[in-house]
Amino acid sequence: MNINLNSLVQKYDTPLYLYDFDYIEARYAELKEAFEGHKSLISYAVKANSNLSVIRHLASKGAGADCVSIGEVKRALRAGVAKYKIIFSGVGKRDEEIKEALESDILMLNLESEAEMKRVELVAKELGKEARISIRVNPNIDPKTHPYISTGLHENKFGVEINMAKRMYIYAKKSDYLDPIGIHFHIGSQLTELNPIKESCEIVADLVRNLKAIGIEIKFFDVGGGLGVVYRDEITIDPRAYASVIFAAVKGLDLTIICEPGRYMLTNSGYFITKVLYEKINDGKRFVIVDGAMNDLIRPSLYDAYHKIEAISKGSIDSSEYTEADVVGPICESGDFFGKDISLPPLEHNDLLVIYSAGAYGFTMSSNYNTRGRSAEVALFNGADHCIRKRESFEDQIELELSCDSSWQMTKNDI
Ligand code: LLP
């Protein structure tokens, strides 16, 4: 990592998220290039990292946005994503969210059940609008990834099975308030095998041909996100190979291909920087206690996910001095760890550790657990650093508790 971390830490303190915007841009370009020669839209999955500056940076390169709440839709619009490049997905949309999405005139709503379709139809009718929709098909394919991020099997809550999807398209086609323009699937995240993607594309493309035969013309073929990345030593899917299996599946169909990557662009742009507070040894077991915690980066605790951890060296340390340690945070849970049995040199108070691959599903999954303020976020771009989110203060955290009910005794004035 070619960054002067010490000066950044002096300026912004720790725990700290750093994102390399040049890297994000390069990854976007690489994927876009893979789709060259075909109509395509890369709709960035905002949930991976929803910082406005991140979305804005990708939007400036032409990216759209895949959103799963009206909040994400609003972020995308605020960050300058063109409305005709915004998709609103998710299994449970509230009426108000549907209404706002329709009023915002975004590209389409991805629907995940018949009941949801009827709701969208009703809301569209009330607004006197025709809702552009796509239906999420669950192709019942095992994506061979972590069960928590596997979504394309019938045992998962996502999408509808093929026959139901077909019935929904027929209904939508007849409705004055629904315009079925797209088809969608997303079989899981951190995919490292191409075959499940290929099979899903084929199943869903067959449905598109079927629909075409009965007069329902789909325009957008949305393959979801899920491209895996390297955290340790994974062999990942080449974007060109990815694009070519999609092209092969949709051959002969006039479709715009949409993909919704999040992790692919963000993961390895991001570094989580944390300071060593103390070391201790319990019955021979070494613990390095740092100032970051599971509330900042929950992936190791939640998925047992691997994130490479390195100490910033203060000169050359002989490898014989390295010993294994668990890197843990201050939160009162045994699950509060970033890594177990990590080989680290002797460390002192205020030494820095870098936790890699933290750009996706890091900050967005952070919380205030233990009344810990969320970390600051900093963008590194063209050799300069820019604060893109301030560190959350204690006052920021209690503000909403103090300002909601003035008749309640615990108002701002009393506390
Ligand atoms: N599209 C849909 C419909 C999705 O559900 C997701 C992710 C994506 C796109 C983006 O997937 P990606 O390209 O980032 O893999 N918190 C977990 C990941 C959850 C992913 C949920 N859906 C983690 O930290 O690994």
PDB file of N, CA, C and O and ligand atoms in Angstrom, residues 45 47-48 66 68 89 136 149 151 158 184 186 188-190 224-227 231 260-264 299 303 360-361 365, ligand 1:
ATOM      1  N   ALA A  45     -24.354  -1.514  -7.244  1.00  0.00           N
ATOM      2  CA  ALA A  45     -25.171  -1.903  -6.085  1.00  0.00           C
ATOM      3  C   ALA A  45     -24.795  -1.015  -4.896  1.00  0.00           C
ATOM      4  O   ALA A  45     -23.802  -1.252  -4.193  1.00  0.00           O
ATOM      5  N   LYS A  47     -25.756  -0.670  -1.995  1.00  0.00           N
ATOM      6  CA  LYS A  47     -25.640  -1.231  -0.648  1.00  0.00           C
ATOM      7  C   LYS A  47     -24.192  -1.561  -0.274  1.00  0.00           C
ATOM      8  O   LYS A  47     -23.837  -1.593   0.896  1.00  0.00           O
ATOM      9  N   ALA A  48     -23.339  -1.789  -1.280  1.00  0.00           N
ATOM     10  CA  ALA A  48     -21.953  -2.161  -0.970  1.00  0.00           C
ATOM     11  C   ALA A  48     -21.214  -1.006  -0.298  1.00  0.00           C
ATOM     12  O   ALA A  48     -20.421  -1.216   0.627  1.00  0.00           O
ATOM     13  N   ASP A  66     -28.203   0.342  -8.521  1.00  0.00           N
ATOM     14  CA  ASP A  66     -29.146  -0.673  -8.070  1.00  0.00           C
ATOM     15  C   ASP A  66     -29.426  -0.382  -6.604  1.00  0.00           C
ATOM     16  O   ASP A  66     -28.498  -0.380  -5.783  1.00  0.00           O
ATOM     17  N   VAL A  68     -31.958  -0.737  -2.958  1.00  0.00           N
ATOM     18  CA  VAL A  68     -32.874  -1.640  -2.270  1.00  0.00           C
ATOM     19  C   VAL A  68     -33.722  -0.954  -1.206  1.00  0.00           C
ATOM     20  O   VAL A  68     -34.338  -1.618  -0.373  1.00  0.00           O
ATOM     21  N   SER A  89     -34.803  -2.485  -6.314  1.00  0.00           N
ATOM     22  CA  SER A  89     -35.046  -3.908  -6.041  1.00  0.00           C
ATOM     23  C   SER A  89     -35.413  -4.102  -4.563  1.00  0.00           C
ATOM     24  O   SER A  89     -35.463  -3.138  -3.799  1.00  0.00           O
ATOM     25  N   ARG A 136     -38.127 -10.478 -10.680  1.00  0.00           N
ATOM     26  CA  ARG A 136     -36.949 -11.233 -10.278  1.00  0.00           C
ATOM     27  C   ARG A 136     -37.267 -12.714 -10.298  1.00  0.00           C
ATOM     28  O   ARG A 136     -38.115 -13.192  -9.538  1.00  0.00           O
ATOM     29  N   ILE A 149     -25.164 -15.385   1.782  1.00  0.00           N
ATOM     30  CA  ILE A 149     -25.200 -14.490   0.620  1.00  0.00           C
ATOM     31  C   ILE A 149     -25.561 -15.262  -0.654  1.00  0.00           C
ATOM     32  O   ILE A 149     -25.288 -14.841  -1.759  1.00  0.00           O
ATOM     33  N   THR A 151     -28.635 -16.567  -2.921  1.00  0.00           N
ATOM     34  CA  THR A 151     -30.000 -16.048  -3.063  1.00  0.00           C
ATOM     35  C   THR A 151     -30.814 -16.716  -4.170  1.00  0.00           C
ATOM     36  O   THR A 151     -31.993 -16.418  -4.326  1.00  0.00           O
ATOM     37  N   PHE A 158     -35.813 -14.943  -2.094  1.00  0.00           N
ATOM     38  CA  PHE A 158     -35.761 -13.993  -3.207  1.00  0.00           C
ATOM     39  C   PHE A 158     -36.449 -14.473  -4.479  1.00  0.00           C
ATOM     40  O   PHE A 158     -36.356 -15.644  -4.852  1.00  0.00           O
ATOM     41  N   HIS A 184     -35.066 -10.031 -14.261  1.00  0.00           N
ATOM     42  CA  HIS A 184     -33.966  -9.896 -13.313  1.00  0.00           C
ATOM     43  C   HIS A 184     -33.697 -11.205 -12.584  1.00  0.00           C
ATOM     44  O   HIS A 184     -34.622 -11.983 -12.338  1.00  0.00           O
ATOM     45  N   HIS A 186     -30.574 -12.687  -9.485  1.00  0.00           N
ATOM     46  CA  HIS A 186     -29.310 -12.448  -8.761  1.00  0.00           C
ATOM     47  C   HIS A 186     -29.145 -13.674  -7.878  1.00  0.00           C
ATOM     48  O   HIS A 186     -29.892 -13.857  -6.927  1.00  0.00           O
ATOM     49  N   GLY A 188     -26.526 -14.775  -6.075  1.00  0.00           N
ATOM     50  CA  GLY A 188     -25.729 -14.723  -4.853  1.00  0.00           C
ATOM     51  C   GLY A 188     -24.560 -13.783  -5.013  1.00  0.00           C
ATOM     52  O   GLY A 188     -24.357 -13.195  -6.074  1.00  0.00           O
ATOM     53  N   SER A 189     -23.805 -13.680  -3.943  1.00  0.00           N
ATOM     54  CA  SER A 189     -22.714 -12.722  -3.902  1.00  0.00           C
ATOM     55  C   SER A 189     -21.400 -13.479  -3.715  1.00  0.00           C
ATOM     56  O   SER A 189     -21.403 -14.643  -3.302  1.00  0.00           O
ATOM     57  N   GLN A 190     -20.296 -12.797  -4.007  1.00  0.00           N
ATOM     58  CA  GLN A 190     -18.959 -13.397  -3.941  1.00  0.00           C
ATOM     59  C   GLN A 190     -18.924 -14.703  -4.748  1.00  0.00           C
ATOM     60  O   GLN A 190     -18.486 -15.749  -4.279  1.00  0.00           O
ATOM     61  N   GLY A 224     -28.083  -9.183 -12.243  1.00  0.00           N
ATOM     62  CA  GLY A 224     -27.744  -8.999 -10.837  1.00  0.00           C
ATOM     63  C   GLY A 224     -26.274  -8.680 -10.647  1.00  0.00           C
ATOM     64  O   GLY A 224     -25.560  -8.331 -11.593  1.00  0.00           O
ATOM     65  N   GLY A 225     -25.841  -8.827  -9.413  1.00  0.00           N
ATOM     66  CA  GLY A 225     -24.425  -8.569  -9.115  1.00  0.00           C
ATOM     67  C   GLY A 225     -23.754  -9.878  -8.790  1.00  0.00           C
ATOM     68  O   GLY A 225     -24.107 -10.909  -9.356  1.00  0.00           O
ATOM     69  N   GLY A 226     -22.802  -9.835  -7.883  1.00  0.00           N
ATOM     70  CA  GLY A 226     -22.263 -11.083  -7.357  1.00  0.00           C
ATOM     71  C   GLY A 226     -20.855 -11.443  -7.745  1.00  0.00           C
ATOM     72  O   GLY A 226     -20.296 -12.400  -7.186  1.00  0.00           O
ATOM     73  N   LEU A 227     -20.263 -10.732  -8.704  1.00  0.00           N
ATOM     74  CA  LEU A 227     -18.893 -11.107  -9.104  1.00  0.00           C
ATOM     75  C   LEU A 227     -17.967 -11.133  -7.890  1.00  0.00           C
ATOM     76  O   LEU A 227     -17.859 -10.143  -7.156  1.00  0.00           O
ATOM     77  N   TYR A 231     -10.087 -11.857  -1.545  1.00  0.00           N
ATOM     78  CA  TYR A 231      -9.823 -11.449  -0.165  1.00  0.00           C
ATOM     79  C   TYR A 231      -8.497 -12.072   0.284  1.00  0.00           C
ATOM     80  O   TYR A 231      -7.717 -11.477   0.984  1.00  0.00           O
ATOM     81  N   GLU A 260     -25.268  -5.579 -11.817  1.00  0.00           N
ATOM     82  CA  GLU A 260     -25.381  -4.796 -10.584  1.00  0.00           C
ATOM     83  C   GLU A 260     -24.252  -5.105  -9.618  1.00  0.00           C
ATOM     84  O   GLU A 260     -24.484  -5.576  -8.506  1.00  0.00           O
ATOM     85  N   PRO A 261     -23.023  -4.875 -10.014  1.00  0.00           N
ATOM     86  CA  PRO A 261     -21.924  -5.225  -9.118  1.00  0.00           C
ATOM     87  C   PRO A 261     -21.749  -4.202  -7.997  1.00  0.00           C
ATOM     88  O   PRO A 261     -21.961  -2.998  -8.208  1.00  0.00           O
ATOM     89  N   GLY A 262     -21.393  -4.692  -6.833  1.00  0.00           N
ATOM     90  CA  GLY A 262     -21.056  -3.798  -5.728  1.00  0.00           C
ATOM     91  C   GLY A 262     -19.647  -4.136  -5.281  1.00  0.00           C
ATOM     92  O   GLY A 262     -18.691  -3.374  -5.447  1.00  0.00           O
ATOM     93  N   ARG A 263     -19.524  -5.359  -4.778  1.00  0.00           N
ATOM     94  CA  ARG A 263     -18.257  -5.837  -4.241  1.00  0.00           C
ATOM     95  C   ARG A 263     -17.111  -5.703  -5.256  1.00  0.00           C
ATOM     96  O   ARG A 263     -15.997  -5.316  -4.900  1.00  0.00           O
ATOM     97  N   TYR A 264     -17.408  -6.023  -6.507  1.00  0.00           N
ATOM     98  CA  TYR A 264     -16.369  -6.052  -7.547  1.00  0.00           C
ATOM     99  C   TYR A 264     -15.620  -4.720  -7.635  1.00  0.00           C
ATOM    100  O   TYR A 264     -14.404  -4.680  -7.766  1.00  0.00           O
ATOM    101  N   ARG A 299     -17.962  -7.980   9.009  1.00  0.00           N
ATOM    102  CA  ARG A 299     -17.862  -9.185   8.164  1.00  0.00           C
ATOM    103  C   ARG A 299     -17.150 -10.365   8.856  1.00  0.00           C
ATOM    104  O   ARG A 299     -17.620 -11.498   8.757  1.00  0.00           O
ATOM    105  N   TYR A 303     -19.782 -13.374   9.103  1.00  0.00           N
ATOM    106  CA  TYR A 303     -19.627 -14.454   8.109  1.00  0.00           C
ATOM    107  C   TYR A 303     -18.358 -15.267   8.320  1.00  0.00           C
ATOM    108  O   TYR A 303     -18.012 -16.083   7.481  1.00  0.00           O
ATOM    109  N   ALA A 360     -16.192  -2.708   0.465  1.00  0.00           N
ATOM    110  CA  ALA A 360     -17.597  -3.093   0.250  1.00  0.00           C
ATOM    111  C   ALA A 360     -18.145  -3.771   1.498  1.00  0.00           C
ATOM    112  O   ALA A 360     -17.469  -4.603   2.112  1.00  0.00           O
ATOM    113  N   TYR A 361     -19.364  -3.429   1.848  1.00  0.00           N
ATOM    114  CA  TYR A 361     -20.038  -4.024   3.014  1.00  0.00           C
ATOM    115  C   TYR A 361     -19.227  -3.817   4.296  1.00  0.00           C
ATOM    116  O   TYR A 361     -19.217  -4.659   5.181  1.00  0.00           O
ATOM    117  N   MET A 365     -22.385  -1.513   6.679  1.00  0.00           N
ATOM    118  CA  MET A 365     -22.947  -2.434   7.669  1.00  0.00           C
ATOM    119  C   MET A 365     -22.527  -2.034   9.082  1.00  0.00           C
ATOM    120  O   MET A 365     -22.691  -2.803  10.025  1.00  0.00           O
TER     121      MET A 365
HETATM  122  N1  LLP B   1     -28.053  -7.094  -6.789  1.00  0.00           N
HETATM  123  C1  LLP B   1     -28.803  -7.667  -5.834  1.00  0.00           C
HETATM  124  C2  LLP B   1     -30.212  -7.924  -6.100  1.00  0.00           C
HETATM  125  C3  LLP B   1     -28.224  -8.015  -4.604  1.00  0.00           C
HETATM  126  O1  LLP B   1     -28.980  -8.585  -3.680  1.00  0.00           O
HETATM  127  C4  LLP B   1     -26.862  -7.746  -4.370  1.00  0.00           C
HETATM  128  C5  LLP B   1     -26.239  -8.076  -3.094  1.00  0.00           C
HETATM  129  C6  LLP B   1     -26.111  -7.145  -5.393  1.00  0.00           C
HETATM  130  C7  LLP B   1     -26.738  -6.840  -6.589  1.00  0.00           C
HETATM  131  C8  LLP B   1     -24.652  -6.821  -5.250  1.00  0.00           C
HETATM  132  O2  LLP B   1     -23.895  -7.967  -5.035  1.00  0.00           O
HETATM  133  P1  LLP B   1     -22.305  -7.887  -5.094  1.00  0.00           P
HETATM  134  O3  LLP B   1     -21.911  -7.568  -6.521  1.00  0.00           O
HETATM  135  O4  LLP B   1     -21.865  -6.815  -4.182  1.00  0.00           O
HETATM  136  O5  LLP B   1     -21.848  -9.218  -4.659  1.00  0.00           O
HETATM  137  N2  LLP B   1     -23.146  -8.246   3.238  1.00  0.00           N
HETATM  138  C9  LLP B   1     -22.653  -9.323   2.414  1.00  0.00           C
HETATM  139  C10 LLP B   1     -23.094  -9.197   0.996  1.00  0.00           C
HETATM  140  C11 LLP B   1     -24.582  -9.151   0.802  1.00  0.00           C
HETATM  141  C12 LLP B   1     -24.980  -8.993  -0.618  1.00  0.00           C
HETATM  142  C13 LLP B   1     -26.437  -8.791  -0.762  1.00  0.00           C
HETATM  143  N3  LLP B   1     -26.881  -8.558  -2.092  1.00  0.00           N
HETATM  144  C14 LLP B   1     -21.129  -9.398   2.547  1.00  0.00           C
HETATM  145  O6  LLP B   1     -20.559  -8.597   3.279  1.00  0.00           O
HETATM  146  O7  LLP B   1     -20.499 -10.270   1.982  1.00  0.00           O
END
